[in-house]
XYZ file of C-alpha atoms in Angstrom:
557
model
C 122.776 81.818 40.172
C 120.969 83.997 38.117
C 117.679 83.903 40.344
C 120.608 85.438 43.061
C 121.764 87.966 40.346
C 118.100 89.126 39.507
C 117.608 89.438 43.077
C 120.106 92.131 43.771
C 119.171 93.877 40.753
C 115.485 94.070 41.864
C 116.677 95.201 45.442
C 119.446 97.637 43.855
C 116.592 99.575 41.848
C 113.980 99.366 45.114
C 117.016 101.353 47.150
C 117.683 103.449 44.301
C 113.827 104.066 44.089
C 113.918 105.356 47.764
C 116.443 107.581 47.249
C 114.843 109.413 44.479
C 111.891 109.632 46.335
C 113.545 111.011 49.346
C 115.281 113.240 46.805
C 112.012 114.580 46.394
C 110.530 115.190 49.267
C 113.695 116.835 51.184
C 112.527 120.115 50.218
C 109.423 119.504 52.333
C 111.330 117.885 55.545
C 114.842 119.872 55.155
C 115.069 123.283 54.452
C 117.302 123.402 51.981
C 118.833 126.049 50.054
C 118.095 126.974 46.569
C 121.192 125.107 45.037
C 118.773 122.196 45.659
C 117.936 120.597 41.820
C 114.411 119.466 42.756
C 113.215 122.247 45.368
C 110.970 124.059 42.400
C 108.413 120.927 42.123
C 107.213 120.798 45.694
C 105.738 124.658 45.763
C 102.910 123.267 43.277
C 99.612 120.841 42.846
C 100.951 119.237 39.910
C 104.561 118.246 41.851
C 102.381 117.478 44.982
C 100.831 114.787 42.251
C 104.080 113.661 41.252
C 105.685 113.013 44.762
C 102.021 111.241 46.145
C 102.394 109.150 43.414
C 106.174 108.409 43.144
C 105.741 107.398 47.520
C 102.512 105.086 46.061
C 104.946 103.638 43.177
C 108.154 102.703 45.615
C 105.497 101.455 47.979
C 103.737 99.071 45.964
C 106.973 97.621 44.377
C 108.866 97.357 47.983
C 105.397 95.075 49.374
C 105.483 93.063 46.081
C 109.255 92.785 46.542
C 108.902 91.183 49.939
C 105.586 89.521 49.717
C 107.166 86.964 46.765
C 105.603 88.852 44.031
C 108.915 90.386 42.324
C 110.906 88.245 39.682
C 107.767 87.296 37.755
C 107.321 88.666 34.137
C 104.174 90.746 34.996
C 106.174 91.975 37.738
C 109.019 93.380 35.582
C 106.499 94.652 33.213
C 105.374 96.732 36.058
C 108.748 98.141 37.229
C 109.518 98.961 33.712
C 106.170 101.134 32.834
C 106.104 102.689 36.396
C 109.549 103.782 36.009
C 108.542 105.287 32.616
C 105.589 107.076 33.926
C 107.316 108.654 37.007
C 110.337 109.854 34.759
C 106.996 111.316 32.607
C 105.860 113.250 35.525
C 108.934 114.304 36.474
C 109.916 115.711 33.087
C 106.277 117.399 33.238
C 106.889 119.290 37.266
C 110.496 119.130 37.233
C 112.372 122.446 37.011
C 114.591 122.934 34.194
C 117.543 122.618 36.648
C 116.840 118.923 37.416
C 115.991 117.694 33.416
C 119.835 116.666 33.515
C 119.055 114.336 36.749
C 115.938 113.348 35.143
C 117.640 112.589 31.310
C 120.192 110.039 33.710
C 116.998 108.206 35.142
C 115.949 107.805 31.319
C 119.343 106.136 30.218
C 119.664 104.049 33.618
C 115.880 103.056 32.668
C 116.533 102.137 29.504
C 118.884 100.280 30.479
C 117.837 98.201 33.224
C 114.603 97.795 30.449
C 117.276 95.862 28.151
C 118.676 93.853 30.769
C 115.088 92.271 31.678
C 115.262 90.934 28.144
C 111.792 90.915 27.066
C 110.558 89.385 23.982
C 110.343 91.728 20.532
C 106.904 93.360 20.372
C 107.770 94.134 24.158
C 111.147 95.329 23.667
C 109.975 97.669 20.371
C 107.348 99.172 21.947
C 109.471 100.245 25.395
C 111.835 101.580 22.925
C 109.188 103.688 21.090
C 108.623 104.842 25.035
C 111.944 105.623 25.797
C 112.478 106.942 22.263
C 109.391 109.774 23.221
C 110.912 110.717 26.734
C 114.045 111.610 25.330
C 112.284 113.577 22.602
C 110.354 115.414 25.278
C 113.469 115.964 27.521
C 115.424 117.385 24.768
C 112.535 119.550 23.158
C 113.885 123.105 23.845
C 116.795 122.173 21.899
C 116.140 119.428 19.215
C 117.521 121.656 16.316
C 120.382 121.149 17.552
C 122.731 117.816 16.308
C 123.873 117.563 19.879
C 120.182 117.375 21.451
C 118.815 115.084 19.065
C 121.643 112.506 19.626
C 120.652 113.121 23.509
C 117.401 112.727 22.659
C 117.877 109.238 20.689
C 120.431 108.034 23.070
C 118.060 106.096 25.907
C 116.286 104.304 22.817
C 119.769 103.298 21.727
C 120.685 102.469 24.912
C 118.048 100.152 25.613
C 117.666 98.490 21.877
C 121.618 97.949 21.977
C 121.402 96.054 26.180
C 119.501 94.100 24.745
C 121.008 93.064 21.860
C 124.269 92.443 24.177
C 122.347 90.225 26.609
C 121.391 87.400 24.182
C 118.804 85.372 23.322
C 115.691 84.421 25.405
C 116.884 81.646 27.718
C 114.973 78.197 27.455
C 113.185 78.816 31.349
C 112.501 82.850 31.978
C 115.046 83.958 34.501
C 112.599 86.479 35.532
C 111.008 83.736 37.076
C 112.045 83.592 40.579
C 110.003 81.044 41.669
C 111.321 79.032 45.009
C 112.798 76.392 43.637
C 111.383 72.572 44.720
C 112.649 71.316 48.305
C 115.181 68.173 48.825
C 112.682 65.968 49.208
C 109.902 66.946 46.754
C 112.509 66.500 43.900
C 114.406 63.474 45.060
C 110.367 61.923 45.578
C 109.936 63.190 41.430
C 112.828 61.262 40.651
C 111.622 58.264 42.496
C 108.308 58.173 41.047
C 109.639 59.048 37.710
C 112.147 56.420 37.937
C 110.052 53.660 38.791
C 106.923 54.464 36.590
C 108.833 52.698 33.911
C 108.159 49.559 35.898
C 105.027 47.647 35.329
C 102.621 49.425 38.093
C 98.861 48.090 38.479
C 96.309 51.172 38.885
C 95.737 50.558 42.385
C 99.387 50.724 43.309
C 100.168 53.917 41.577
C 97.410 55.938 42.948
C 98.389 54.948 46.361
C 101.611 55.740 46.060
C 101.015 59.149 44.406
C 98.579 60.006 47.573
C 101.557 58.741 49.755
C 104.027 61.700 48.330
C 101.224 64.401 47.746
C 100.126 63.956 51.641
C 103.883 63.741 52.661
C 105.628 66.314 50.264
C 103.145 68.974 50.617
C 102.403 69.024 54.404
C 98.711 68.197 53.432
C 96.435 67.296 56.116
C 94.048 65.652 53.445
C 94.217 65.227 49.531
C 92.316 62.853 46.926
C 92.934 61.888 43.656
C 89.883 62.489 41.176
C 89.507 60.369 38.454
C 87.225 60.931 35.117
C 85.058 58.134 34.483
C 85.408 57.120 30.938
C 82.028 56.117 30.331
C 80.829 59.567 30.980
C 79.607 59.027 34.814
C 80.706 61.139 37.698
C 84.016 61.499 38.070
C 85.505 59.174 41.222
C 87.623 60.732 44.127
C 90.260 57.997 45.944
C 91.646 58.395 48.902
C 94.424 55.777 50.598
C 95.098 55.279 54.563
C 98.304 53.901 55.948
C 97.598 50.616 54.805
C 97.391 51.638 51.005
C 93.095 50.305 51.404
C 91.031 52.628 48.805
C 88.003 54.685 49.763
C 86.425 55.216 46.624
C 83.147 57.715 46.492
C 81.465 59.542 43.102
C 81.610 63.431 43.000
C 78.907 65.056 43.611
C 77.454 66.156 40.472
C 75.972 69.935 42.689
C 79.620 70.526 43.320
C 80.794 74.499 43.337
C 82.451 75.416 40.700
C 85.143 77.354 42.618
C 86.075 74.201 44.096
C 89.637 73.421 44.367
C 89.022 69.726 42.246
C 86.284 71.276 39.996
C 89.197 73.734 38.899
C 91.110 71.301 38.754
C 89.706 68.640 36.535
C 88.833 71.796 34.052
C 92.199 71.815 33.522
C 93.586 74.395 35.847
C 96.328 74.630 38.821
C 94.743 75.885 41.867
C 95.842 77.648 45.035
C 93.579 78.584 47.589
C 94.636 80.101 50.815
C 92.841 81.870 53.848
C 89.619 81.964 52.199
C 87.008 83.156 54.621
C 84.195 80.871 54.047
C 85.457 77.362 53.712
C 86.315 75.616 50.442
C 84.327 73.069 49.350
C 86.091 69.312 49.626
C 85.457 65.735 47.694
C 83.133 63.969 50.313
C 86.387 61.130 50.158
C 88.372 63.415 52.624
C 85.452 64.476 54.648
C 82.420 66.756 54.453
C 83.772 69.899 56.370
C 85.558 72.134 54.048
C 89.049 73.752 54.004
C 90.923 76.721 54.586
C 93.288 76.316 51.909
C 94.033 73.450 48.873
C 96.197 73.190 46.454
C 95.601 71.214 42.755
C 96.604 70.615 39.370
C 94.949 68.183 36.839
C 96.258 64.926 35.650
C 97.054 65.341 32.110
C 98.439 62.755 29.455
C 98.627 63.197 25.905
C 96.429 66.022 25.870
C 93.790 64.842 27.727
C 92.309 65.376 31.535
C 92.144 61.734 32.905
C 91.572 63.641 36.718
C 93.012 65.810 39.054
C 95.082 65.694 42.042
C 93.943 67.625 45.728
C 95.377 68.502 48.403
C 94.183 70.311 51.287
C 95.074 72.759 54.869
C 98.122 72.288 55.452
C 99.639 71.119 58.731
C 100.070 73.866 61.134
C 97.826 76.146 59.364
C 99.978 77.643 57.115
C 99.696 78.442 53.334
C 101.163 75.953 50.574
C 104.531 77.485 49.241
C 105.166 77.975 45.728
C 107.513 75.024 45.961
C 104.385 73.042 46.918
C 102.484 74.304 43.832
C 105.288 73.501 41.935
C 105.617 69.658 43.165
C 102.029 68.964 42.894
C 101.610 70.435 39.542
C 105.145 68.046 38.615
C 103.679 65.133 40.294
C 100.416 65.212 38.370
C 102.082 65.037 35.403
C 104.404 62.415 36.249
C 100.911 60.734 37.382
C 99.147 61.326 34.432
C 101.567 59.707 32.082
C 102.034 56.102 34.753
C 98.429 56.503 34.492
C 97.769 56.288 30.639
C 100.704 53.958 30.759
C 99.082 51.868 33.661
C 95.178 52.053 31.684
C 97.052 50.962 28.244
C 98.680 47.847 29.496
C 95.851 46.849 31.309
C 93.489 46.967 28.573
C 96.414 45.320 26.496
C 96.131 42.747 28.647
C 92.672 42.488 28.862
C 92.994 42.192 25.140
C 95.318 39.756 25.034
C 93.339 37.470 27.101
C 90.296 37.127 24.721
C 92.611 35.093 22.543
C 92.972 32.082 25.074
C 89.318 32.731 26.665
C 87.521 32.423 22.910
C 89.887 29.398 22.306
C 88.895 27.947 25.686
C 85.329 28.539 25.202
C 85.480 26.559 21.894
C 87.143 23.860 23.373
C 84.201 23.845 26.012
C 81.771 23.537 23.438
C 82.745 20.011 23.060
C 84.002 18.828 26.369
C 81.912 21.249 28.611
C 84.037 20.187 32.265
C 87.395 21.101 30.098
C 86.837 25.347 31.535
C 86.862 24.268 34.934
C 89.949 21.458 34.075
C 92.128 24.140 32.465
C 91.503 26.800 35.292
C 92.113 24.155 37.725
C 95.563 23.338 35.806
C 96.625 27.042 35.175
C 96.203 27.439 39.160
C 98.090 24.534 39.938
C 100.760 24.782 37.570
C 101.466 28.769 38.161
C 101.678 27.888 41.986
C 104.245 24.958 41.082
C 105.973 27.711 39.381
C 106.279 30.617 42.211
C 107.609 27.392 44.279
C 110.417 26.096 41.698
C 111.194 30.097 41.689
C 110.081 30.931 38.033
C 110.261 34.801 37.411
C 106.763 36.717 36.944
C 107.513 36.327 32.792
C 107.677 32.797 33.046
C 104.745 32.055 35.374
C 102.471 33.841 32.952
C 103.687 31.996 30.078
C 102.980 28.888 32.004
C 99.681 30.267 33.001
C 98.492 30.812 29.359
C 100.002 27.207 28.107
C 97.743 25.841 31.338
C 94.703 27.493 29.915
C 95.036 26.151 26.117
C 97.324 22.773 26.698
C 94.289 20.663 25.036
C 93.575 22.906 22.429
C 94.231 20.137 20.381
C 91.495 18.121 21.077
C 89.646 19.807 18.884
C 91.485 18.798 16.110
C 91.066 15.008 17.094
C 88.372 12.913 14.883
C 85.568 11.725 16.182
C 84.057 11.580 19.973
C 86.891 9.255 22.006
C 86.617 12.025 25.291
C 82.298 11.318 25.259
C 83.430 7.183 25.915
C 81.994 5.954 29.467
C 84.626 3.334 29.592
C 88.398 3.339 29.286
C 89.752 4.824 26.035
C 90.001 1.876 23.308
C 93.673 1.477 21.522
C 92.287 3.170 18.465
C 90.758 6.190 20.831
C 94.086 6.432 22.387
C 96.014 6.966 19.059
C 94.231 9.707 17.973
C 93.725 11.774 21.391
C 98.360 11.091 21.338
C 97.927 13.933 18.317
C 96.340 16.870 20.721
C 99.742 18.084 22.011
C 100.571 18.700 18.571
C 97.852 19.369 16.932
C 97.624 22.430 19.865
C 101.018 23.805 19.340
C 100.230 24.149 15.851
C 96.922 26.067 15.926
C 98.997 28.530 18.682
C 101.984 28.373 16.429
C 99.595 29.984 13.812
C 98.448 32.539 16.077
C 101.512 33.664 17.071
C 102.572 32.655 20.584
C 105.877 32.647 22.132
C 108.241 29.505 21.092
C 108.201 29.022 25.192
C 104.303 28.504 25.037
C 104.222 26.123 21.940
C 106.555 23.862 23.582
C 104.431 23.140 27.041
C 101.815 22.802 24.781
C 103.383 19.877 22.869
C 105.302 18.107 25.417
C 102.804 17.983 28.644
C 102.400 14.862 27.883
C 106.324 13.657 27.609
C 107.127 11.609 30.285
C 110.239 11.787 32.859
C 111.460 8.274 32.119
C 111.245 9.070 27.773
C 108.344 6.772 27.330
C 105.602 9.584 26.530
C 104.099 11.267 23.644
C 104.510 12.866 20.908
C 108.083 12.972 20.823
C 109.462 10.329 23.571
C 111.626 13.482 25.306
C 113.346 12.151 28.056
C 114.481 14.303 31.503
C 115.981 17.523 31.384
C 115.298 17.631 27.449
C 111.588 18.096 28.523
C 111.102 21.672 29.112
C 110.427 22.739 32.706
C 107.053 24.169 31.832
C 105.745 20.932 30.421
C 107.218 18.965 33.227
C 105.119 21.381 35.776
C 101.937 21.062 33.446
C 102.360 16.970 33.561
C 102.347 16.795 37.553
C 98.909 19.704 37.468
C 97.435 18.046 34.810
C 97.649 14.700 36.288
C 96.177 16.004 39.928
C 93.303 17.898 38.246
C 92.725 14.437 36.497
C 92.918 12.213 39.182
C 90.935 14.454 41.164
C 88.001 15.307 39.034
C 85.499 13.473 37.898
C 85.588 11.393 34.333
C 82.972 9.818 32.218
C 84.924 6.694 33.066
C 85.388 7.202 36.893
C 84.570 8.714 39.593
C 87.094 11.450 41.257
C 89.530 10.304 43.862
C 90.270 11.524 47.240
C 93.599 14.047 47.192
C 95.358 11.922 49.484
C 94.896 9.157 47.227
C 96.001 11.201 44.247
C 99.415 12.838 45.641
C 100.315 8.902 46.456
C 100.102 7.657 42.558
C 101.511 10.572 41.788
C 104.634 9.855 44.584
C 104.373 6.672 43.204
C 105.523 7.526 39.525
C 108.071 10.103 40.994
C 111.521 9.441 38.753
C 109.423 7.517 35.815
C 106.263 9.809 34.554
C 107.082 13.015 36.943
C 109.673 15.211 37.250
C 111.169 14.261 41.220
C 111.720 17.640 41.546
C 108.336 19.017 40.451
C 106.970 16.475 42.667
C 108.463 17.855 45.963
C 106.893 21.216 44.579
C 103.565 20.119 44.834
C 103.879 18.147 48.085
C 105.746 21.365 49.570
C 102.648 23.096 48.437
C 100.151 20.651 50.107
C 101.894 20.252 53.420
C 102.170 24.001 53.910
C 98.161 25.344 52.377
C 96.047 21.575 53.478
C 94.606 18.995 50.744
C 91.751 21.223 50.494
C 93.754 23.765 48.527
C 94.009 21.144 45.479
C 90.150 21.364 45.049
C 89.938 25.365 46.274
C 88.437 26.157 42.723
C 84.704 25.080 42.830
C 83.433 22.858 40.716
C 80.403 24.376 38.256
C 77.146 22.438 38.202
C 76.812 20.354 35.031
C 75.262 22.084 31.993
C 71.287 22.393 32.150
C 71.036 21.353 28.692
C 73.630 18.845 27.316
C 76.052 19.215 24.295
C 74.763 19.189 21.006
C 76.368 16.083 19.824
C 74.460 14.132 22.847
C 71.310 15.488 21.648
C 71.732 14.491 18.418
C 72.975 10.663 18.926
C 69.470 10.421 20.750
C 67.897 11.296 18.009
């Protein structure tokens, strides 16, 4: 609404403008009689100046006023000192006849001036302006009361509109701006709706190509990214299929071009250049007639830049696509940080269990490629029993660390060539515990700690550590027993060789209902029947160690 009020306003004064200036040129076209008020400035050099300049003035403001210009602060700024200086110059050639006509264009000035609402030191110093005209336009007569008031009305005027129009508002409603289309805000509010989702890096980028291409009519665009090792910057671009072409920017790029601009932190509209603008070589090596840009920002900081560039059917980019391009790169730049900070969180995260892991290997060196082979099977057993993306993870990382406890058990009983004695089978009972404590310590989820402790709790209540029987098992564990028991079947043992799959999947059929979990069970053979008996084994095995454990090497000695 008041972008529609500001509009008539701006083309009110532009008619008004017209009319003055026709005003004073009708003693030039018409001949006129001498009751005319403004036929003395036209016989003259000095009112020849004034009505040249006045035609220059209206023109200027009518081709801003249609070109898109008018609305803008600068713009205002303009009307409001033109206006001054053509009342000046009309005060200066005007006959003393017209200084009545000319004292009204001061007041509706001063007016109008107050209505734009312009900060303080603007506002002062137009009043200081208006203040002199009506000085000068009263001069003959400022010893009298009557002329002085007169002559301090327009300031008046103008201080007191704008005390009556209020406050700044929050968004400048001088700025006229075309507001964004349909679809460029309801694709904002998608992206800005979904960022709060967890989004991997290569999934937001694509998507944010997907709506700069589609909501800005772009023929081409890339998405520039800042290397944060200090390298060249890398430009992305996505086809239909979401697939990434990925090239470094060349480091002899122009520095007028569009993403150049751009990652320097400015928002960047070229259109009808002449010689062609210089493109990332992601999008092609010809360049373009027109781009538009804005950098990715987040907390501060440029992590890159968004491009676009010519738009379809050879037009120029609106304002409204400046607008979405310079909101979608900040929506952007925050998923972005958000996406980089949860994957190094992760990443993070992970050298907990990896360091644990790789002590663990220290002492049974085939126990990396056991607990990746477990972690694999058991987080496929848990996409098939329908476990949400939470859960799976949790089961991933309790795959990955269920033996901790080992190395809390005495002695060597997991170096023995032949099957575990009675008093070697005691102690390796206390890993599941022993495990859940160290992770207990750490901090892991309650979840975690109990697949740790109970993978080795049997369906039928006769396992270990604490003889859980059935459902009182959690699922987790139950999933970890049937994945833990493949890997070991399959794999080889200091006591035995491996065994074939098919042989595996039958002892483990076998103790369906009395070790295993039935249901668990049918899982696993679901997953078998539908990928092939090679998928139990798809992990490779690694080649033994070149140089054997320490505590080998030292029982030699």
């Amino acid at each position: 609404m008041h972008g529609r009020v500001r509009g008539t306003q701006d083309y009110t004064l532009l008619v008004l403008r017209w009319l003055v200036l026709l005003g004073l040129a009708a003693p030039i076209v018409l001949p006129v009689g001498p009751a005319w008020p403004l036929a003395a400035p036209v016989e003259g050099p000095l009112a020849l100046a004034v009505l040249a300049g006045a035609a220059l003035y209206v023109l200027f403001l009518t081709i801003a006023l249609v070109g898109g210009w008018a609305g803008s602060p600068p713009f205002a700024h303009v009307q409001t000192c033109g206006d001054l200086a053509v009342l000046l110059a009309l005060l200066a050639a005007a006959p003393a006849s017209a200084e009545p006509l000319v004292f009204a264009g001061l007041l509706a000035a001063a007016v109008v001036t107050g209505l734009r609402r312009f900060g303080a030191p603007a506002t002062g110093g137009y009043a200081a302006a208006v203040l002199a005209l009506g000085l000068l336009a009263q001069h003959a007569a400022l010893v009298e009361p009557t002329a002085l008031a007169l002559a301090l009305a327009p300031a008046a005027a103008l201080l007191l509109t704008r005390l009556l129009a209020g406050p700044l508002p929050g968004e400048d409603l001088l700025d006229r701006r075309p507001p964004l289309r349909t679809d460029q805000a309801e694709a904002l509010l998608g992206l800005a709706q979904r960022v709060q989702d967890r989004w991997e890096p290569h999934g937001l980028l694509a998507e944010v190509h997907r709506l700069l291409l589609r909501h800005t009519g772009a023929a081409r665009a890339a998405i520039v990214l800042c290397a944060a090792d200090g390298t060249a910057p890398r430009a992305y671009s996505f086809d239909a299929a979401g697939e990434a072409e990925v090239k470094a920017v060349a480091a002899d790029s122009s520095a007028d071009a569009p993403h150049v601009r751009a990652l320097a932190g400015e928002v960047v509209c070229h259109e009808g250049r002449a010689a062609p603008l210089p493109t990332v070589e992601v999008v092609g090596r010809h360049g373009a007639s027109s781009a538009v840009g804005a950098p990715l920002r987040s907390q501060g900081e440029v992590l890159g830049a968004l491009v676009a560039y010519d738009k379809r059917g050879s037009a120029a980019f609106a304002e409204a696509d400046v607008t979405f391009v310079r909101a979608l790169a900040g929506l952007a730049g925050a998923a972005l940080h958000s996406a980089q900070a949860t994957a190094r969180a992760a990443e993070h995260a992970d050298l907990v269990p990896r360091g644990l892991l790789a002590l663990l290997t220290l002492r049974r060196p085939e126990q990396r490629e056991h607990a990746e082979q477990v972690a694999r099977i058991a987080a496929a057993l848990g996409e098939e029993l329908g476990l949400d993306d939470a859960a799976c993870r949790e089961l991933h990382l309790a795959a990955l660390l269920h033996d901790l406890g080992e190395l809390g058990v005495p002695g060597d009983p997991f170096g023995q060539r032949q099957v575990f004695s009675a008093e070697s089978y005691e102690r390796i009972k206390e890993h599941p515990t022993l495990g859940a404590r160290v992770l207990a310590e750490i901090g892991y989820p309650a979840n975690v700690l109990a697949m740790v402790q109970q993978h080795h709790e049997r369906w039928d209540g006769l396992g270990y550590p604490q003889r859980l029987e059935g459902g009182a098992i959690v699922l987790g564990a139950r999933i970890l027993a049937v994945a833990d028991a493949l890997d070991a079947l399959t794999a080889e043992r200091p006591y035995r060789a491996p065994r074939p799959v098919r042989e595996a999947l039958q002892e483990i059929v076998a103790h369906s209902g009395t070790q295993f979990d039935p249901a668990v069970v049918q899982a696993l053979l679901a997953l078998v029947a539908r990928h092939g008996e090679q998928w139990v084994a798809a992990v490779p095995r690694r080649e033994p160690a070149a140089v054997e454990p320490w505590r080998r090497r030292v029982d030699r000695r």
